[in-house]
């Protein structure tokens, strides 16, 4: 029983560490702000949730401590990380960051014209 | 994490630095969780929740600052 639980906890921790590593490479290698933001937000949700779930299971099963704060932190990160990523991307667009020159679609570019036509 | 610090210092534009700072805050949460498992103490678990909230508030205020130039607006009748 304990061995199986140890393997599950180890799997969660390794998956979280691997996702964080991939996201760090993405932030280093991708070409513009928006794709980097995509990589960073993905690590924020999935990798950190895996690591926190592993921590919660470790304290619950090995030590018998039901720690509700970690669960609350998981829920909080799951809610706020996409919101934060979206806010950063929007602020970056409005402050005039360039898109990558191979991007094919820019939906916010004719938003002003659309707003003027449909008041 | 070193890659993220590199992007914070080197990053070409300001939104790049903000993205990297946000990711740094979130990675700091993971490191606190790993350290608290490593030394078998559950005293650090409040720190995780607090760091999550602080990282989110920092992200929101940075993006508002980038967009408008002011964090708290005094203009009420809009």
PDB file of C-alpha atoms in Angstrom:
ATOM      1  CA  UNK A   1       0.000   0.000   0.000  1.00  0.00           C
ATOM      2  CA  UNK A   2       2.642   2.499   1.015  1.00  0.00           C
ATOM      3  CA  UNK A   3       4.829   1.565  -1.921  1.00  0.00           C
ATOM      4  CA  UNK A   4       2.023   2.154  -4.409  1.00  0.00           C
ATOM      5  CA  UNK A   5       1.300   5.515  -2.818  1.00  0.00           C
ATOM      6  CA  UNK A   6       4.975   6.407  -3.008  1.00  0.00           C
ATOM      7  CA  UNK A   7       4.997   5.634  -6.712  1.00  0.00           C
ATOM      8  CA  UNK A   8       1.910   7.786  -7.276  1.00  0.00           C
ATOM      9  CA  UNK A   9       3.429  10.719  -5.377  1.00  0.00           C
ATOM     10  CA  UNK A  10       6.692  10.342  -7.274  1.00  0.00           C
ATOM     11  CA  UNK A  11       4.801  10.302 -10.557  1.00  0.00           C
ATOM     12  CA  UNK A  12       3.012  13.538  -9.708  1.00  0.00           C
ATOM     13  CA  UNK A  13       6.229  15.263  -8.641  1.00  0.00           C
ATOM     14  CA  UNK A  14       8.131  14.119 -11.733  1.00  0.00           C
ATOM     15  CA  UNK A  15       5.313  15.177 -14.051  1.00  0.00           C
ATOM     16  CA  UNK A  16       5.192  18.609 -12.443  1.00  0.00           C
ATOM     17  CA  UNK A  17       8.936  19.072 -12.662  1.00  0.00           C
ATOM     18  CA  UNK A  18       8.986  17.952 -16.296  1.00  0.00           C
ATOM     19  CA  UNK A  19       6.188  20.360 -17.223  1.00  0.00           C
ATOM     20  CA  UNK A  20       7.955  23.232 -15.490  1.00  0.00           C
ATOM     21  CA  UNK A  21      11.174  22.406 -17.346  1.00  0.00           C
ATOM     22  CA  UNK A  22       9.362  22.330 -20.686  1.00  0.00           C
ATOM     23  CA  UNK A  23       7.701  25.655 -19.899  1.00  0.00           C
ATOM     24  CA  UNK A  24      11.043  27.195 -19.010  1.00  0.00           C
ATOM     25  CA  UNK A  25      12.495  26.059 -22.356  1.00  0.00           C
ATOM     26  CA  UNK A  26       9.406  27.482 -24.045  1.00  0.00           C
ATOM     27  CA  UNK A  27       9.866  30.860 -22.382  1.00  0.00           C
ATOM     28  CA  UNK A  28      13.468  30.862 -23.542  1.00  0.00           C
ATOM     29  CA  UNK A  29      12.989  29.703 -27.118  1.00  0.00           C
ATOM     30  CA  UNK A  30       9.638  30.937 -28.426  1.00  0.00           C
ATOM     31  CA  UNK A  31       9.668  33.992 -30.688  1.00  0.00           C
ATOM     32  CA  UNK A  32       7.315  36.633 -29.251  1.00  0.00           C
ATOM     33  CA  UNK A  33       5.495  37.721 -26.109  1.00  0.00           C
ATOM     34  CA  UNK A  34       2.235  35.933 -26.764  1.00  0.00           C
ATOM     35  CA  UNK A  35       3.699  32.483 -27.368  1.00  0.00           C
ATOM     36  CA  UNK A  36       5.962  32.890 -24.333  1.00  0.00           C
ATOM     37  CA  UNK A  37       2.928  33.844 -22.294  1.00  0.00           C
ATOM     38  CA  UNK A  38       1.211  30.699 -23.507  1.00  0.00           C
ATOM     39  CA  UNK A  39       4.127  28.536 -22.317  1.00  0.00           C
ATOM     40  CA  UNK A  40       4.308  30.275 -18.940  1.00  0.00           C
ATOM     41  CA  UNK A  41       0.568  29.982 -18.237  1.00  0.00           C
ATOM     42  CA  UNK A  42       0.516  26.298 -19.097  1.00  0.00           C
ATOM     43  CA  UNK A  43       3.299  25.617 -16.627  1.00  0.00           C
ATOM     44  CA  UNK A  44       1.460  27.692 -14.038  1.00  0.00           C
ATOM     45  CA  UNK A  45      -1.674  25.618 -14.215  1.00  0.00           C
ATOM     46  CA  UNK A  46      -0.701  22.053 -14.952  1.00  0.00           C
ATOM     47  CA  UNK A  47       2.821  21.677 -13.569  1.00  0.00           C
ATOM     48  CA  UNK A  48       2.222  23.473 -10.313  1.00  0.00           C
ATOM     49  CA  UNK A  49      -1.071  21.688  -9.794  1.00  0.00           C
ATOM     50  CA  UNK A  50       0.716  18.349 -10.214  1.00  0.00           C
ATOM     51  CA  UNK A  51       3.389  19.320  -7.686  1.00  0.00           C
ATOM     52  CA  UNK A  52       0.861  20.609  -5.149  1.00  0.00           C
ATOM     53  CA  UNK A  53      -1.275  17.482  -5.566  1.00  0.00           C
ATOM     54  CA  UNK A  54       1.784  15.366  -4.869  1.00  0.00           C
ATOM     55  CA  UNK A  55       2.510  17.424  -1.754  1.00  0.00           C
ATOM     56  CA  UNK A  56      -1.066  17.072  -0.548  1.00  0.00           C
ATOM     57  CA  UNK A  57      -1.037  13.305  -1.043  1.00  0.00           C
ATOM     58  CA  UNK A  58       2.324  13.038   0.724  1.00  0.00           C
ATOM     59  CA  UNK A  59       1.142  14.856   3.826  1.00  0.00           C
ATOM     60  CA  UNK A  60      -2.234  13.118   3.818  1.00  0.00           C
ATOM     61  CA  UNK A  61      -1.086   9.531   3.435  1.00  0.00           C
ATOM     62  CA  UNK A  62       2.383   9.435   4.940  1.00  0.00           C
ATOM     63  CA  UNK A  63       1.736  11.764   7.880  1.00  0.00           C
ATOM     64  CA  UNK A  64      -2.061  11.629   8.145  1.00  0.00           C
ATOM     65  CA  UNK A  65      -2.441  15.389   8.018  1.00  0.00           C
ATOM     66  CA  UNK A  66      -5.404  16.550   5.962  1.00  0.00           C
ATOM     67  CA  UNK A  67      -4.142  19.960   4.903  1.00  0.00           C
ATOM     68  CA  UNK A  68      -6.935  22.037   3.437  1.00  0.00           C
ATOM     69  CA  UNK A  69      -4.665  24.976   2.648  1.00  0.00           C
ATOM     70  CA  UNK A  70      -2.927  23.076  -0.136  1.00  0.00           C
ATOM     71  CA  UNK A  71      -6.277  22.167  -1.652  1.00  0.00           C
ATOM     72  CA  UNK A  72      -7.292  25.807  -1.450  1.00  0.00           C
ATOM     73  CA  UNK A  73      -4.033  26.824  -3.112  1.00  0.00           C
ATOM     74  CA  UNK A  74      -4.652  24.316  -5.931  1.00  0.00           C
ATOM     75  CA  UNK A  75      -8.130  25.712  -6.553  1.00  0.00           C
ATOM     76  CA  UNK A  76      -6.852  29.278  -6.379  1.00  0.00           C
ATOM     77  CA  UNK A  77      -4.059  28.685  -8.874  1.00  0.00           C
ATOM     78  CA  UNK A  78      -6.432  26.811 -11.171  1.00  0.00           C
ATOM     79  CA  UNK A  79      -8.766  29.804 -11.182  1.00  0.00           C
ATOM     80  CA  UNK A  80      -6.328  32.699 -11.311  1.00  0.00           C
ATOM     81  CA  UNK A  81      -3.500  31.555 -13.593  1.00  0.00           C
ATOM     82  CA  UNK A  82      -5.495  31.736 -16.867  1.00  0.00           C
ATOM     83  CA  UNK A  83      -6.942  35.076 -15.782  1.00  0.00           C
ATOM     84  CA  UNK A  84      -3.452  36.428 -15.155  1.00  0.00           C
ATOM     85  CA  UNK A  85      -2.172  35.131 -18.475  1.00  0.00           C
ATOM     86  CA  UNK A  86      -5.042  36.704 -20.338  1.00  0.00           C
ATOM     87  CA  UNK A  87      -4.524  40.044 -18.565  1.00  0.00           C
ATOM     88  CA  UNK A  88      -0.828  40.087 -19.421  1.00  0.00           C
ATOM     89  CA  UNK A  89      -1.491  39.258 -23.063  1.00  0.00           C
ATOM     90  CA  UNK A  90      -4.124  41.972 -23.337  1.00  0.00           C
ATOM     91  CA  UNK A  91      -1.892  44.566 -21.669  1.00  0.00           C
ATOM     92  CA  UNK A  92       0.980  43.553 -23.944  1.00  0.00           C
ATOM     93  CA  UNK A  93      -1.200  44.045 -26.999  1.00  0.00           C
ATOM     94  CA  UNK A  94      -2.435  47.445 -25.856  1.00  0.00           C
ATOM     95  CA  UNK A  95       1.055  48.609 -24.977  1.00  0.00           C
ATOM     96  CA  UNK A  96       2.091  47.838 -28.534  1.00  0.00           C
ATOM     97  CA  UNK A  97       4.205  44.681 -28.414  1.00  0.00           C
ATOM     98  CA  UNK A  98       4.957  43.319 -31.866  1.00  0.00           C
ATOM     99  CA  UNK A  99       3.522  40.040 -33.035  1.00  0.00           C
ATOM    100  CA  UNK A 100       5.801  37.435 -34.537  1.00  0.00           C
ATOM    101  CA  UNK A 101       6.087  38.116 -38.276  1.00  0.00           C
ATOM    102  CA  UNK A 102       4.796  34.637 -39.099  1.00  0.00           C
ATOM    103  CA  UNK A 103       1.579  35.043 -37.101  1.00  0.00           C
ATOM    104  CA  UNK A 104      -1.373  34.609 -39.374  1.00  0.00           C
ATOM    105  CA  UNK A 105      -4.270  36.076 -37.459  1.00  0.00           C
ATOM    106  CA  UNK A 106      -4.820  39.240 -35.447  1.00  0.00           C
ATOM    107  CA  UNK A 107      -8.345  39.495 -34.129  1.00  0.00           C
ATOM    108  CA  UNK A 108      -7.895  42.632 -32.060  1.00  0.00           C
ATOM    109  CA  UNK A 109      -6.599  44.687 -34.988  1.00  0.00           C
ATOM    110  CA  UNK A 110      -9.978  45.656 -36.409  1.00  0.00           C
ATOM    111  CA  UNK A 111     -11.778  45.834 -33.100  1.00  0.00           C
ATOM    112  CA  UNK A 112     -11.824  49.635 -33.172  1.00  0.00           C
ATOM    113  CA  UNK A 113     -13.492  49.711 -36.587  1.00  0.00           C
ATOM    114  CA  UNK A 114     -16.003  47.071 -35.492  1.00  0.00           C
ATOM    115  CA  UNK A 115     -16.864  49.073 -32.392  1.00  0.00           C
ATOM    116  CA  UNK A 116     -17.434  52.175 -34.464  1.00  0.00           C
ATOM    117  CA  UNK A 117     -19.704  50.329 -36.860  1.00  0.00           C
ATOM    118  CA  UNK A 118     -21.727  48.556 -34.173  1.00  0.00           C
ATOM    119  CA  UNK A 119     -22.214  51.013 -31.351  1.00  0.00           C
TER     120      UNK A 119
ATOM    121  CA  UNK B   1      14.103  28.747 -13.238  1.00  0.00           C
ATOM    122  CA  UNK B   2      17.462  30.048 -14.409  1.00  0.00           C
ATOM    123  CA  UNK B   3      15.978  30.404 -17.872  1.00  0.00           C
ATOM    124  CA  UNK B   4      13.163  32.486 -16.464  1.00  0.00           C
ATOM    125  CA  UNK B   5      15.621  34.739 -14.629  1.00  0.00           C
ATOM    126  CA  UNK B   6      17.518  35.139 -17.906  1.00  0.00           C
ATOM    127  CA  UNK B   7      14.303  36.251 -19.586  1.00  0.00           C
ATOM    128  CA  UNK B   8      13.554  38.706 -16.773  1.00  0.00           C
ATOM    129  CA  UNK B   9      16.922  40.401 -17.140  1.00  0.00           C
ATOM    130  CA  UNK B  10      17.406  40.176 -20.892  1.00  0.00           C
ATOM    131  CA  UNK B  11      13.823  40.280 -22.180  1.00  0.00           C
ATOM    132  CA  UNK B  12      13.346  42.567 -25.187  1.00  0.00           C
ATOM    133  CA  UNK B  13      10.130  44.239 -24.052  1.00  0.00           C
ATOM    134  CA  UNK B  14       8.461  44.968 -20.747  1.00  0.00           C
ATOM    135  CA  UNK B  15       5.608  42.422 -21.153  1.00  0.00           C
ATOM    136  CA  UNK B  16       8.282  39.770 -21.571  1.00  0.00           C
ATOM    137  CA  UNK B  17       9.631  40.616 -18.161  1.00  0.00           C
ATOM    138  CA  UNK B  18       6.161  40.567 -16.645  1.00  0.00           C
ATOM    139  CA  UNK B  19       5.436  37.121 -18.079  1.00  0.00           C
ATOM    140  CA  UNK B  20       8.721  35.809 -16.740  1.00  0.00           C
ATOM    141  CA  UNK B  21       8.103  37.334 -13.306  1.00  0.00           C
ATOM    142  CA  UNK B  22       4.684  35.694 -13.124  1.00  0.00           C
ATOM    143  CA  UNK B  23       6.162  32.327 -14.021  1.00  0.00           C
ATOM    144  CA  UNK B  24       8.921  32.880 -11.461  1.00  0.00           C
ATOM    145  CA  UNK B  25       6.357  33.461  -8.707  1.00  0.00           C
ATOM    146  CA  UNK B  26       4.524  30.302  -9.634  1.00  0.00           C
ATOM    147  CA  UNK B  27       7.737  28.287  -9.732  1.00  0.00           C
ATOM    148  CA  UNK B  28       8.593  29.645  -6.296  1.00  0.00           C
ATOM    149  CA  UNK B  29       5.376  28.027  -5.022  1.00  0.00           C
ATOM    150  CA  UNK B  30       6.545  24.683  -6.368  1.00  0.00           C
ATOM    151  CA  UNK B  31       9.941  25.096  -4.738  1.00  0.00           C
ATOM    152  CA  UNK B  32       8.356  25.886  -1.366  1.00  0.00           C
ATOM    153  CA  UNK B  33       6.204  22.761  -1.683  1.00  0.00           C
ATOM    154  CA  UNK B  34       9.225  20.612  -2.520  1.00  0.00           C
ATOM    155  CA  UNK B  35      11.258  22.030   0.386  1.00  0.00           C
ATOM    156  CA  UNK B  36       8.420  21.427   2.846  1.00  0.00           C
ATOM    157  CA  UNK B  37       8.252  17.815   1.675  1.00  0.00           C
ATOM    158  CA  UNK B  38      12.012  17.518   1.915  1.00  0.00           C
ATOM    159  CA  UNK B  39      12.245  18.575   5.552  1.00  0.00           C
ATOM    160  CA  UNK B  40       8.953  16.835   6.540  1.00  0.00           C
ATOM    161  CA  UNK B  41       7.311  19.877   8.021  1.00  0.00           C
ATOM    162  CA  UNK B  42       3.847  21.203   7.324  1.00  0.00           C
ATOM    163  CA  UNK B  43       4.651  24.672   8.595  1.00  0.00           C
ATOM    164  CA  UNK B  44       5.349  26.028   5.125  1.00  0.00           C
ATOM    165  CA  UNK B  45       2.016  25.205   3.605  1.00  0.00           C
ATOM    166  CA  UNK B  46       0.467  28.544   4.477  1.00  0.00           C
ATOM    167  CA  UNK B  47       3.310  30.145   2.563  1.00  0.00           C
ATOM    168  CA  UNK B  48       2.143  28.364  -0.596  1.00  0.00           C
ATOM    169  CA  UNK B  49      -1.320  29.879  -0.454  1.00  0.00           C
ATOM    170  CA  UNK B  50       0.041  33.309   0.414  1.00  0.00           C
ATOM    171  CA  UNK B  51       2.550  33.240  -2.451  1.00  0.00           C
ATOM    172  CA  UNK B  52      -0.181  32.232  -4.876  1.00  0.00           C
ATOM    173  CA  UNK B  53      -2.347  35.175  -3.883  1.00  0.00           C
ATOM    174  CA  UNK B  54       0.580  37.613  -3.982  1.00  0.00           C
ATOM    175  CA  UNK B  55       1.702  36.408  -7.419  1.00  0.00           C
ATOM    176  CA  UNK B  56      -1.792  36.896  -8.802  1.00  0.00           C
ATOM    177  CA  UNK B  57      -2.114  40.402  -7.346  1.00  0.00           C
ATOM    178  CA  UNK B  58       1.301  41.334  -8.703  1.00  0.00           C
ATOM    179  CA  UNK B  59       0.356  40.078 -12.163  1.00  0.00           C
ATOM    180  CA  UNK B  60      -2.903  42.000 -12.223  1.00  0.00           C
ATOM    181  CA  UNK B  61      -1.312  45.232 -11.060  1.00  0.00           C
ATOM    182  CA  UNK B  62       1.554  44.935 -13.543  1.00  0.00           C
ATOM    183  CA  UNK B  63      -0.811  44.389 -16.441  1.00  0.00           C
ATOM    184  CA  UNK B  64      -2.985  47.331 -15.397  1.00  0.00           C
ATOM    185  CA  UNK B  65       0.126  49.451 -15.147  1.00  0.00           C
ATOM    186  CA  UNK B  66       1.198  48.426 -18.625  1.00  0.00           C
ATOM    187  CA  UNK B  67      -2.187  49.126 -20.088  1.00  0.00           C
ATOM    188  CA  UNK B  68      -3.172  52.423 -18.526  1.00  0.00           C
ATOM    189  CA  UNK B  69      -0.090  53.785 -16.781  1.00  0.00           C
ATOM    190  CA  UNK B  70      -1.862  53.872 -13.425  1.00  0.00           C
ATOM    191  CA  UNK B  71      -2.681  51.069 -11.018  1.00  0.00           C
ATOM    192  CA  UNK B  72      -5.458  52.620  -8.950  1.00  0.00           C
ATOM    193  CA  UNK B  73      -7.783  54.882 -10.871  1.00  0.00           C
ATOM    194  CA  UNK B  74      -9.492  57.803  -9.199  1.00  0.00           C
ATOM    195  CA  UNK B  75     -12.007  58.283 -11.963  1.00  0.00           C
ATOM    196  CA  UNK B  76     -15.333  57.039 -10.698  1.00  0.00           C
ATOM    197  CA  UNK B  77     -17.916  58.200 -13.191  1.00  0.00           C
ATOM    198  CA  UNK B  78     -17.107  56.130 -16.240  1.00  0.00           C
TER     199      UNK B  78
END
